[in-house]
Coordinates of N, CA and C in Angstrom, one line a residue:
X296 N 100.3 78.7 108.3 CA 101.1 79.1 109.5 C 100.1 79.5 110.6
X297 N 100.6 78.7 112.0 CA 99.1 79.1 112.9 C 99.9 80.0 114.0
X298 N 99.8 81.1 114.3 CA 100.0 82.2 115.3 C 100.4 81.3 116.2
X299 N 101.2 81.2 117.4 CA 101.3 80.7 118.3 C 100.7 81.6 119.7
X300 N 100.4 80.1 120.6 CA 99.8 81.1 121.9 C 100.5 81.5 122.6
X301 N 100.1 82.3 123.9 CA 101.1 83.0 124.8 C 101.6 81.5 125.5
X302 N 101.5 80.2 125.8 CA 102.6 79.5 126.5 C 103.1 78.9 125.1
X303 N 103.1 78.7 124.0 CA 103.9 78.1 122.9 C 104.8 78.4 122.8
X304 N 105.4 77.9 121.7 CA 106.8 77.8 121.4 C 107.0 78.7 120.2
X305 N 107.5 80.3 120.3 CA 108.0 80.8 119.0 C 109.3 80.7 118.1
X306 N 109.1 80.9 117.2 CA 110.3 80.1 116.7 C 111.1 81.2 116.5
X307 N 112.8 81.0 116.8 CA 113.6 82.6 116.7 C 113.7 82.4 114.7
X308 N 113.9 83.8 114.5 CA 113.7 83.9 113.3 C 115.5 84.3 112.8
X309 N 116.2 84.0 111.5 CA 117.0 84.4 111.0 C 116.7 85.5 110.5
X310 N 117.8 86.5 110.2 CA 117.4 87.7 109.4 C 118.5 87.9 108.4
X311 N 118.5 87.8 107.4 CA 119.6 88.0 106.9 C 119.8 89.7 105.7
X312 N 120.9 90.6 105.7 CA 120.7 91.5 105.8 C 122.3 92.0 105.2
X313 N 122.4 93.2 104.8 CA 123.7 93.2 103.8 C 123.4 95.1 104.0
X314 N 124.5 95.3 105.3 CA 124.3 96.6 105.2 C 125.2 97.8 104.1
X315 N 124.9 98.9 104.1 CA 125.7 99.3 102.6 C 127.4 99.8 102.7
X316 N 127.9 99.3 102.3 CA 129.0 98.8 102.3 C 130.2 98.1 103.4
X317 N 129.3 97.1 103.3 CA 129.9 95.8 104.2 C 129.3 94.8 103.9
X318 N 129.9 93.3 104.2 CA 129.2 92.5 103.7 C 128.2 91.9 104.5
X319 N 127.4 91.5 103.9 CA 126.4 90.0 103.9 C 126.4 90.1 105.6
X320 N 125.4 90.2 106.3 CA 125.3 89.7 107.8 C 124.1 88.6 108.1
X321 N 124.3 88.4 109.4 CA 122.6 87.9 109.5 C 122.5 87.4 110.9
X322 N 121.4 87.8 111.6 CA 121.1 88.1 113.5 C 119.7 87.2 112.7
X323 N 120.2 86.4 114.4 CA 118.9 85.7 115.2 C 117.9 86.6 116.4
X324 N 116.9 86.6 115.9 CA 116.4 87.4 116.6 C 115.4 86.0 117.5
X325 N 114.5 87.3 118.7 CA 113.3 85.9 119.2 C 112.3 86.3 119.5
X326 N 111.7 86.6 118.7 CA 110.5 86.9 119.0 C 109.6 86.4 120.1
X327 N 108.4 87.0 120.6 CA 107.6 86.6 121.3 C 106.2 86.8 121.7
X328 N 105.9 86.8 122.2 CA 103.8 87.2 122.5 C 103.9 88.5 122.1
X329 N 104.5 89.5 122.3 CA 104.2 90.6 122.2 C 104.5 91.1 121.0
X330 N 105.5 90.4 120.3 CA 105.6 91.1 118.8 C 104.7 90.1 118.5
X331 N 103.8 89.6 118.3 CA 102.6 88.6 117.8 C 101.7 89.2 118.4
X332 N 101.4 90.4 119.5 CA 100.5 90.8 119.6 C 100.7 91.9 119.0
X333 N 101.6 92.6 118.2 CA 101.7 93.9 118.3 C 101.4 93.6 116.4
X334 N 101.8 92.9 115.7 CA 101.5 92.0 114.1 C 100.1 92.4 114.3
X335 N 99.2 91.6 115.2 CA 97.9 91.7 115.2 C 96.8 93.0 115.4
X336 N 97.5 93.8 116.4 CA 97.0 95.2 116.6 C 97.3 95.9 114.7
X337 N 98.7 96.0 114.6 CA 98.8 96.3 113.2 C 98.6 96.0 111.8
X338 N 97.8 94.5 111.9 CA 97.1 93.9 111.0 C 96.0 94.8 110.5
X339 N 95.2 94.4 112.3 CA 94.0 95.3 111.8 C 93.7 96.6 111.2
X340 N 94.9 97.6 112.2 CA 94.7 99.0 111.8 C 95.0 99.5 110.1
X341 N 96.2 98.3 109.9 CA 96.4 98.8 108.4 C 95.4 97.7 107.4
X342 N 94.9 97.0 107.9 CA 94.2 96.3 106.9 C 95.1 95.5 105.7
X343 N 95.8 94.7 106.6 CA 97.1 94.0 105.7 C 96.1 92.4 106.1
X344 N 96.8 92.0 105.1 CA 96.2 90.2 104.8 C 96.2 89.6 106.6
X345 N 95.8 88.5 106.5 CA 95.5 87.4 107.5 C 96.9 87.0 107.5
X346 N 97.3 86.1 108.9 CA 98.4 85.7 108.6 C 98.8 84.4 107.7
X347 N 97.5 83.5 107.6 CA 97.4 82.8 106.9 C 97.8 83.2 105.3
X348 N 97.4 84.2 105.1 CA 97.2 84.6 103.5 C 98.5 85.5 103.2
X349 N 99.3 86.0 104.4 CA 100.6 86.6 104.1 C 101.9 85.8 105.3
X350 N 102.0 84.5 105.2 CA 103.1 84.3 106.3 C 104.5 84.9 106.4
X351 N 105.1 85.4 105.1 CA 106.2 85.1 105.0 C 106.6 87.4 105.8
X352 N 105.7 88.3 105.4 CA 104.9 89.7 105.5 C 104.9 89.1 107.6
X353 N 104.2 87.9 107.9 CA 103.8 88.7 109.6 C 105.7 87.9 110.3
X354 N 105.5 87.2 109.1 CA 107.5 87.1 109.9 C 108.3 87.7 109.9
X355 N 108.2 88.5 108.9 CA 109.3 89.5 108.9 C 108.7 91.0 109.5
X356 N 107.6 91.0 110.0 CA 107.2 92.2 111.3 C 107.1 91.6 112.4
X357 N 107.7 90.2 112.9 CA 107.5 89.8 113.6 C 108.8 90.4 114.1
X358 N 109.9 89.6 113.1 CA 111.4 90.1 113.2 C 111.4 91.4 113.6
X359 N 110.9 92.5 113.4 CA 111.1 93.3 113.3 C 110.9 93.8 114.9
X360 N 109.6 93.9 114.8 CA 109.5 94.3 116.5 C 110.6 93.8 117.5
X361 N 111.0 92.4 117.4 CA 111.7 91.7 118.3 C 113.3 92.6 118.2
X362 N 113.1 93.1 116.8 CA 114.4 93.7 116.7 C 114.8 95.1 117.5
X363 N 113.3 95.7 116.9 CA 113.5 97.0 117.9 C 113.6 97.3 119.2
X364 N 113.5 96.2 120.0 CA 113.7 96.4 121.3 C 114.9 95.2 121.7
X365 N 115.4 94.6 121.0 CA 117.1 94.2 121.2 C 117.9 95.2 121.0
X366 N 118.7 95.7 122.6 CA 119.4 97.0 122.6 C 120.9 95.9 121.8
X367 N 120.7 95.2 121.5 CA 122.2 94.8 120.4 C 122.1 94.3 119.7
X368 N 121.1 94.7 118.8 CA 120.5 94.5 117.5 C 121.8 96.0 116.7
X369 N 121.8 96.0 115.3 CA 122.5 96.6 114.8 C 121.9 97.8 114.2
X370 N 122.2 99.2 114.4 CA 121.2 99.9 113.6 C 120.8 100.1 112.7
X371 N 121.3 99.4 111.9 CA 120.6 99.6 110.1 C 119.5 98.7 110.4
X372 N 119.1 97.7 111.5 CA 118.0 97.1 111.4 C 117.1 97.5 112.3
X373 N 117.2 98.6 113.0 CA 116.0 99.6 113.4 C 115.5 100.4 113.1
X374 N 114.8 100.3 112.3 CA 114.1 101.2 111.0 C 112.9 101.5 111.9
X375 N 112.2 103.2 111.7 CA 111.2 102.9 111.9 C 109.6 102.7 111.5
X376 N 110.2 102.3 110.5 CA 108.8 101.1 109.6 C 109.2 100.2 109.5
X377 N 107.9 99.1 109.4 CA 108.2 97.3 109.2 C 108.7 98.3 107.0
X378 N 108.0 99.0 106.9 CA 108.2 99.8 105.0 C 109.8 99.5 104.9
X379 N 110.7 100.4 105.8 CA 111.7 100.4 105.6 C 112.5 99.6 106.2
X380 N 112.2 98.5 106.9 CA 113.0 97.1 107.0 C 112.9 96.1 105.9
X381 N 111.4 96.3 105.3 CA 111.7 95.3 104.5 C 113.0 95.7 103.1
X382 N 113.2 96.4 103.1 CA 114.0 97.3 101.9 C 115.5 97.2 102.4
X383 N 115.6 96.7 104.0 CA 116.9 96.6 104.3 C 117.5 95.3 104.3
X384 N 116.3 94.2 104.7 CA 116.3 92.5 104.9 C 116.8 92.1 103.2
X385 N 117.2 91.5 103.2 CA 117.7 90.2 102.1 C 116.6 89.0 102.4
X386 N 116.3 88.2 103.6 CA 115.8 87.1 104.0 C 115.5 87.0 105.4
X387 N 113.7 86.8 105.4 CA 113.4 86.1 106.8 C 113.1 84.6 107.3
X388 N 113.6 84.2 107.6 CA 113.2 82.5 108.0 C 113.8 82.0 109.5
X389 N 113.3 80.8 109.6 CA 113.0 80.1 110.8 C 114.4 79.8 110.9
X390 N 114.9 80.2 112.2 CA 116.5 79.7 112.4 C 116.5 78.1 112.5
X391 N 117.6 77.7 112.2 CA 117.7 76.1 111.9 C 119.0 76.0 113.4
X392 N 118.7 74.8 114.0 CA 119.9 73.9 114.9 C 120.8 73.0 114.2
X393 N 121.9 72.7 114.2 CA 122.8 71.6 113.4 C 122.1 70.5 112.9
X394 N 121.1 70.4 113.8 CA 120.3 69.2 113.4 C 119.0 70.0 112.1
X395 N 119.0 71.0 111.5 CA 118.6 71.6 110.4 C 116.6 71.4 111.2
X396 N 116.4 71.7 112.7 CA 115.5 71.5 112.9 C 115.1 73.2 113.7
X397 N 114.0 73.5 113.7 CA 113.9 75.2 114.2 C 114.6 75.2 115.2
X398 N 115.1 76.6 115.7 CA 115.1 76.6 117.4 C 114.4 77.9 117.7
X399 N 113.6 77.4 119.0 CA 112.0 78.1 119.3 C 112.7 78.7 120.8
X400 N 112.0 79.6 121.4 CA 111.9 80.3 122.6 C 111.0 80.0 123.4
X401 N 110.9 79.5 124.5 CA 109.8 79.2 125.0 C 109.0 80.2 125.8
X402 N 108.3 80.4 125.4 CA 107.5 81.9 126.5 C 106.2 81.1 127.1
X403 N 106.6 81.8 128.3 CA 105.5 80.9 129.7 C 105.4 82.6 130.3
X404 N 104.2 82.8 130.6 CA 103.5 84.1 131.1 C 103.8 84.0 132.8
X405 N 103.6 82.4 132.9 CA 103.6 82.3 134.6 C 104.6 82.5 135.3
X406 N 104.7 83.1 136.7 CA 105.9 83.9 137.6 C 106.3 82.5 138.1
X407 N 107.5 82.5 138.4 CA 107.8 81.4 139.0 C 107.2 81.5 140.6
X408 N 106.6 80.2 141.4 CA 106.1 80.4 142.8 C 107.4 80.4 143.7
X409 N 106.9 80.8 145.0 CA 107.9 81.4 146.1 C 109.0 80.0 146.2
X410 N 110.1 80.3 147.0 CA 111.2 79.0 147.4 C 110.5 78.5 148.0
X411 N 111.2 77.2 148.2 CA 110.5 76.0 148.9 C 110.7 76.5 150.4
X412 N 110.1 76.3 151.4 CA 109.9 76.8 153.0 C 109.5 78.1 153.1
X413 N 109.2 79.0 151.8 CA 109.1 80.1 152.1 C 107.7 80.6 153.0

């Protein structure tokens, strides 16, 4: 799994998630640069594997970040530890399109330039 860069394409993640007593849910979340920068700040500090050596661990703190700052995200999924989301998730993975192919977010850093005649 290779980190993606700040103009790539992240891929939105499924979450699937079974709050207690209700059934079975599951939110698309979208991550972006900054929850992939924020994995990496907390890689280091906690001294958790590479992403290569744990992909399935920086996806679902990927999810996570992205989650906590979705004000319509649900609150059983704003925990405040990636500790205690994982204990609340059932499944993280790559959202799929009808055509069973990812669907990604495109993040571009660049401001859009002024109107035309401006």
């Amino acid at each position: 799994m290779t980190m993606p860069t700040d103009s790539a394409e992240f891929p939105r993640l499924s979450v699937a998630y079974a709050p207690p007593g209700a059934p079975a849910a599951t939110l698309v979340c979208r991550p972006g640069y900054s929850d992939a920068a924020r994995y990496e700040i907390a890689r280091d500090r906690a001294g958790w594997p590479a992403l290569d050596d744990a992909p399935l661990f920086a996806m679902a703190f990927m999810a996570w970040s992205a989650i906590k700052r979705d004000p319509a995200a649900p609150g059983v999924l704003k925990t405040p530890t990636v500790d205690a989301f994982l204990d609340v998730i059932q499944n993280v993975s790559p959202a799929l399109d009808d055509r069973g192919e990812a669907v990604t977010s495109r993040v571009d850093p660049t401001l859009p330039g002024p109107p035309p005649g401006f």
